[in-house]
C-alpha cells in the first residue's frame, strides 16, 4: 500500500486542492489517520500561538524600508560572482549568466549558547516518543530489584551489567534512529543544525539512563560491600559504551532494527563470555571490548562522530523498523 505521507501535512492544514483521495486513504489506513491527527494537533498549536502574538505596528515596516533604502544594495548583500556561461566552441553563445549579488544571511543565531543548549535539551524531552522512556524506566526498576535480590550472593554487578547496557542501546535506537515523527518537518525547518539536534537527543537519552543507573547503583552499594560503588558502576558502564555507540551508529546510518540487532548480538556474546560458554580467546576479546578504557572510549566516540557527520546527507526514511 502506498501511503500519501508527503500530503498529510497539507491535508491536515486544509491546503490540498483535491483532498478527496487522501481523505479516502486516511479513512481506511489507521497509521496515516494517526499521523494526520498528529499534524492536526501541530496545526492547532501553531495557530493558537500565532493568534496570541499581536501584529506589529505599521511604523516598524516603514522604518525597515527606510533603512534598507538608505543603506543601498552594497550594505544589504554580499556579492557572490556568478560564473560566465561557457558556450560550446562550435556554437555562438545565446545566453549570458546574470551578474547580480545574492544576499547571504549574516545574523547571529542566539547570543546565549548555554541557555539555547538547555532549551534544546528540554525540547528533545517532548520529542522523544514515550515508549522509549517507559522501556528505560522499566528496565532500571526491574534490574535494580533483581540485583537487590541476588546481592547476598554477590551477583548484583552481573545483573546490572546485563540489564542497563541493553536498555540504553534500545533507548538510543528508539530515540535517535527514526525521523518518522509528526514534528520532523518542523525540526528540519529550524535554524538549528540536524547534527546538533541528533547530539542533543543522544545526550538527553544517555543522560537520563545514566542518572537513573547511578541512583540504582547508590541504592545497591550498601548491599555489595565487596564490589562497592565503583565496582557496581564499572560493571554496567563498561558494556554500555560500546553497545550504545554501536546501536546509535547503525540506527542513524541504516535503521533502528539493525542497530538493535547488532547491539543485542554483542550483548549476548558478553553474556556467553560471562558464563564461560565461549572460547577463551573470543571471550577475552569480548571482555576487552566491554571494559572501560581509552581505546573503547575513543572507538565509541569515533562511531558517534561518523554517524553525526553523515546524518544530514542521508535520505529520509519513511519507516523506522
Short mmCIF file of N, CA and C in Angstrom, two decimals, residues 24-114:
data_model
loop_
_atom_site.label_atom_id
_atom_site.label_comp_id
_atom_site.label_asym_id
_atom_site.label_seq_id
_atom_site.Cartn_x
_atom_site.Cartn_y
_atom_site.Cartn_z
N UNK A 24 -9.93 9.57 1.55
CA UNK A 24 -10.36 8.18 1.44
C UNK A 24 -9.29 7.24 1.98
N UNK A 25 -8.04 7.55 1.71
CA UNK A 25 -6.96 6.70 2.22
C UNK A 25 -6.87 6.79 3.74
N UNK A 26 -7.02 7.99 4.30
CA UNK A 26 -6.92 8.18 5.74
C UNK A 26 -8.03 7.41 6.45
N UNK A 27 -9.21 7.36 5.86
CA UNK A 27 -10.31 6.62 6.48
C UNK A 27 -10.04 5.12 6.54
N UNK A 28 -9.27 4.62 5.58
CA UNK A 28 -9.02 3.18 5.53
C UNK A 28 -7.69 2.78 6.16
N UNK A 29 -6.83 3.72 6.46
CA UNK A 29 -5.49 3.42 6.98
C UNK A 29 -5.35 4.02 8.37
N UNK A 30 -5.23 3.17 9.38
CA UNK A 30 -5.11 3.66 10.76
C UNK A 30 -3.79 4.39 10.98
N UNK A 31 -2.71 3.93 10.32
CA UNK A 31 -1.41 4.58 10.50
C UNK A 31 -1.42 6.01 9.98
N UNK A 32 -1.94 6.20 8.77
CA UNK A 32 -1.99 7.55 8.21
C UNK A 32 -3.00 8.42 8.97
N UNK A 33 -4.08 7.81 9.47
CA UNK A 33 -5.05 8.58 10.26
C UNK A 33 -4.41 9.12 11.52
N UNK A 34 -3.58 8.30 12.18
CA UNK A 34 -2.90 8.76 13.39
C UNK A 34 -1.91 9.87 13.07
N UNK A 35 -1.19 9.73 11.94
CA UNK A 35 -0.23 10.77 11.58
C UNK A 35 -0.94 12.06 11.17
N UNK A 36 -2.06 11.94 10.46
CA UNK A 36 -2.83 13.14 10.11
C UNK A 36 -3.37 13.82 11.36
N UNK A 37 -3.78 13.03 12.34
CA UNK A 37 -4.26 13.62 13.59
C UNK A 37 -3.14 14.36 14.31
N UNK A 38 -1.93 13.81 14.27
CA UNK A 38 -0.78 14.49 14.88
C UNK A 38 -0.48 15.81 14.17
N UNK A 39 -0.55 15.79 12.86
CA UNK A 39 -0.34 17.04 12.12
C UNK A 39 -1.45 18.05 12.42
N UNK A 40 -2.67 17.56 12.64
CA UNK A 40 -3.74 18.46 13.03
C UNK A 40 -3.47 19.13 14.36
N UNK A 41 -2.89 18.38 15.30
CA UNK A 41 -2.53 18.99 16.59
C UNK A 41 -1.44 20.04 16.43
N UNK A 42 -0.48 19.75 15.55
CA UNK A 42 0.57 20.75 15.28
C UNK A 42 -0.05 22.00 14.68
N UNK A 43 -0.97 21.82 13.75
CA UNK A 43 -1.62 22.98 13.13
C UNK A 43 -2.38 23.80 14.17
N UNK A 44 -3.11 23.14 15.07
CA UNK A 44 -3.87 23.86 16.09
C UNK A 44 -2.94 24.61 17.03
N UNK A 45 -1.83 23.96 17.41
CA UNK A 45 -0.89 24.62 18.32
C UNK A 45 -0.25 25.84 17.68
N UNK A 46 0.15 25.69 16.41
CA UNK A 46 0.77 26.83 15.72
C UNK A 46 -0.23 27.96 15.53
N UNK A 47 -1.47 27.61 15.18
CA UNK A 47 -2.48 28.65 15.00
C UNK A 47 -2.78 29.37 16.31
N UNK A 48 -2.81 28.60 17.42
CA UNK A 48 -3.05 29.24 18.71
C UNK A 48 -1.94 30.17 19.12
N UNK A 49 -0.68 29.75 18.90
CA UNK A 49 0.44 30.63 19.25
C UNK A 49 0.47 31.86 18.35
N UNK A 50 0.17 31.68 17.06
CA UNK A 50 0.19 32.82 16.14
C UNK A 50 -0.90 33.83 16.48
N UNK A 51 -2.06 33.31 16.92
CA UNK A 51 -3.15 34.22 17.27
C UNK A 51 -2.84 35.01 18.53
N UNK A 52 -1.99 34.44 19.40
CA UNK A 52 -1.68 35.13 20.65
C UNK A 52 -0.65 36.23 20.48
N UNK A 53 0.03 36.27 19.32
CA UNK A 53 1.05 37.29 19.07
C UNK A 53 0.40 38.49 18.39
N UNK A 54 0.57 39.63 18.97
CA UNK A 54 -0.02 40.85 18.40
C UNK A 54 0.69 41.24 17.11
N UNK A 55 -0.06 41.78 16.18
CA UNK A 55 0.52 42.22 14.91
C UNK A 55 1.44 43.41 15.14
N UNK A 56 2.58 43.47 14.47
CA UNK A 56 3.50 44.60 14.65
C UNK A 56 2.90 45.88 14.10
N UNK A 57 3.35 46.96 14.64
CA UNK A 57 2.87 48.27 14.20
C UNK A 57 3.36 48.57 12.78
N UNK A 58 2.54 49.25 11.96
CA UNK A 58 2.99 49.59 10.60
C UNK A 58 4.24 50.43 10.58
N UNK A 59 4.51 51.17 11.64
CA UNK A 59 5.70 52.02 11.67
C UNK A 59 6.98 51.19 11.62
N UNK A 60 6.93 49.95 12.11
CA UNK A 60 8.12 49.10 12.09
C UNK A 60 8.53 48.79 10.66
N UNK A 61 7.56 48.39 9.84
CA UNK A 61 7.87 48.08 8.44
C UNK A 61 8.31 49.34 7.69
N UNK A 62 7.72 50.47 8.03
CA UNK A 62 8.14 51.71 7.38
C UNK A 62 9.59 52.04 7.73
N UNK A 63 9.97 51.82 9.01
CA UNK A 63 11.35 52.09 9.41
C UNK A 63 12.32 51.14 8.73
N UNK A 64 11.92 49.87 8.57
CA UNK A 64 12.79 48.90 7.90
C UNK A 64 13.00 49.27 6.43
N UNK A 65 11.91 49.63 5.76
CA UNK A 65 12.04 50.02 4.35
C UNK A 65 12.91 51.26 4.20
N UNK A 66 12.77 52.19 5.14
CA UNK A 66 13.58 53.40 5.07
C UNK A 66 15.06 53.09 5.26
N UNK A 67 15.39 52.22 6.23
CA UNK A 67 16.79 51.88 6.47
C UNK A 67 17.38 51.09 5.32
N UNK A 68 16.61 50.17 4.74
CA UNK A 68 17.11 49.41 3.60
C UNK A 68 17.35 50.32 2.41
N UNK A 69 16.44 51.24 2.17
CA UNK A 69 16.63 52.15 1.05
C UNK A 69 17.81 53.08 1.25
N UNK A 70 18.04 53.51 2.51
CA UNK A 70 19.16 54.41 2.77
C UNK A 70 20.50 53.69 2.72
N UNK A 71 20.52 52.40 3.09
CA UNK A 71 21.79 51.67 3.12
C UNK A 71 22.27 51.32 1.72
N UNK A 72 21.35 51.05 0.79
CA UNK A 72 21.75 50.69 -0.56
C UNK A 72 22.05 49.22 -0.68
N UNK A 73 22.18 48.75 -1.90
CA UNK A 73 22.39 47.31 -2.13
C UNK A 73 23.73 46.81 -1.62
N UNK A 74 24.76 47.66 -1.57
CA UNK A 74 26.08 47.18 -1.15
C UNK A 74 26.12 46.83 0.32
N UNK A 75 25.24 47.42 1.14
CA UNK A 75 25.26 47.15 2.58
C UNK A 75 24.35 46.02 2.97
N UNK A 76 23.44 45.63 2.12
CA UNK A 76 22.47 44.59 2.47
C UNK A 76 22.77 43.25 1.82
N UNK A 77 23.74 43.21 0.94
CA UNK A 77 24.04 41.94 0.27
C UNK A 77 25.53 41.82 0.05
N UNK A 78 26.00 40.61 0.12
CA UNK A 78 27.39 40.33 -0.16
C UNK A 78 27.51 39.77 -1.57
N UNK A 79 28.37 40.32 -2.37
CA UNK A 79 28.44 39.87 -3.76
C UNK A 79 29.02 38.46 -3.86
N UNK A 80 28.37 37.66 -4.66
CA UNK A 80 28.84 36.32 -4.99
C UNK A 80 28.87 36.24 -6.52
N UNK A 81 30.01 36.44 -7.12
CA UNK A 81 30.06 36.47 -8.59
C UNK A 81 29.62 35.16 -9.18
N UNK A 82 28.78 35.26 -10.21
CA UNK A 82 28.30 34.08 -10.91
C UNK A 82 29.26 33.76 -12.05
N UNK A 83 29.51 32.49 -12.31
CA UNK A 83 30.40 32.14 -13.43
C UNK A 83 29.77 32.48 -14.77
N UNK A 84 30.62 32.88 -15.69
CA UNK A 84 30.14 33.20 -17.02
C UNK A 84 29.65 31.93 -17.72
N UNK A 85 28.65 32.12 -18.56
CA UNK A 85 28.11 30.99 -19.32
C UNK A 85 29.15 30.56 -20.34
N UNK A 86 29.51 29.27 -20.32
CA UNK A 86 30.50 28.74 -21.26
C UNK A 86 29.78 28.06 -22.40
N UNK A 87 29.70 28.69 -23.52
CA UNK A 87 29.01 28.12 -24.68
C UNK A 87 29.95 27.17 -25.41
N UNK A 88 29.41 26.20 -26.12
CA UNK A 88 30.26 25.32 -26.93
C UNK A 88 31.08 26.12 -27.94
N UNK A 89 32.26 25.60 -28.27
CA UNK A 89 33.13 26.33 -29.17
C UNK A 89 32.55 26.43 -30.58
N UNK A 90 31.73 25.45 -30.96
CA UNK A 90 31.21 25.45 -32.32
C UNK A 90 29.86 26.13 -32.44
N UNK A 91 29.45 26.81 -31.38
CA UNK A 91 28.15 27.48 -31.42
C UNK A 91 28.29 28.84 -30.77
N UNK A 92 27.53 29.78 -31.30
CA UNK A 92 27.55 31.13 -30.75
C UNK A 92 26.76 31.16 -29.44
N UNK A 93 27.26 31.83 -28.42
CA UNK A 93 26.54 31.87 -27.14
C UNK A 93 25.22 32.62 -27.29
N UNK A 94 24.18 32.03 -26.76
CA UNK A 94 22.86 32.64 -26.82
C UNK A 94 22.45 33.27 -25.49
N UNK A 95 23.10 32.83 -24.41
CA UNK A 95 22.73 33.32 -23.10
C UNK A 95 23.96 33.77 -22.36
N UNK A 96 23.76 34.59 -21.41
CA UNK A 96 24.84 35.04 -20.53
C UNK A 96 24.34 34.96 -19.09
N UNK A 97 25.20 34.52 -18.21
CA UNK A 97 24.81 34.39 -16.81
C UNK A 97 24.55 35.76 -16.22
N UNK A 98 23.48 35.94 -15.50
CA UNK A 98 23.20 37.24 -14.89
C UNK A 98 24.23 37.57 -13.83
N UNK A 99 24.64 38.80 -13.82
CA UNK A 99 25.60 39.28 -12.83
C UNK A 99 24.84 40.07 -11.77
N UNK A 100 24.60 39.40 -10.65
CA UNK A 100 23.92 40.08 -9.55
C UNK A 100 24.42 39.50 -8.24
N UNK A 101 24.17 40.19 -7.17
CA UNK A 101 24.62 39.78 -5.86
C UNK A 101 23.52 38.99 -5.16
N UNK A 102 23.87 37.86 -4.59
CA UNK A 102 22.94 37.03 -3.84
C UNK A 102 23.07 37.36 -2.37
N UNK A 103 22.03 37.84 -1.71
CA UNK A 103 22.16 38.18 -0.28
C UNK A 103 22.39 36.93 0.55
N UNK A 104 23.21 37.04 1.56
CA UNK A 104 23.51 35.94 2.47
C UNK A 104 23.14 36.36 3.89
N UNK A 105 22.50 35.44 4.60
CA UNK A 105 22.13 35.74 5.98
C UNK A 105 23.39 35.78 6.83
N UNK A 106 23.64 36.90 7.47
CA UNK A 106 24.84 37.08 8.27
C UNK A 106 24.53 37.39 9.71
N UNK A 107 23.28 37.18 10.14
CA UNK A 107 22.92 37.46 11.51
C UNK A 107 23.42 36.40 12.47
N UNK A 108 23.44 36.74 13.74
CA UNK A 108 23.90 35.83 14.78
C UNK A 108 22.71 35.09 15.36
N UNK A 109 22.77 33.76 15.33
CA UNK A 109 21.67 32.94 15.84
C UNK A 109 21.94 32.64 17.31
N UNK A 110 21.29 33.38 18.18
CA UNK A 110 21.40 33.11 19.62
C UNK A 110 22.66 33.71 20.22
N UNK A 111 22.51 34.54 21.22
CA UNK A 111 23.65 35.13 21.89
C UNK A 111 23.92 34.48 23.24
N UNK A 112 23.13 33.51 23.64
CA UNK A 112 23.33 32.81 24.90
C UNK A 112 23.40 31.32 24.61
N UNK A 113 24.59 30.81 24.29
CA UNK A 113 24.69 29.40 23.85
C UNK A 113 24.26 28.42 24.92
N UNK A 114 24.60 28.67 26.19
CA UNK A 114 24.23 27.71 27.23
C UNK A 114 22.72 27.67 27.43
#
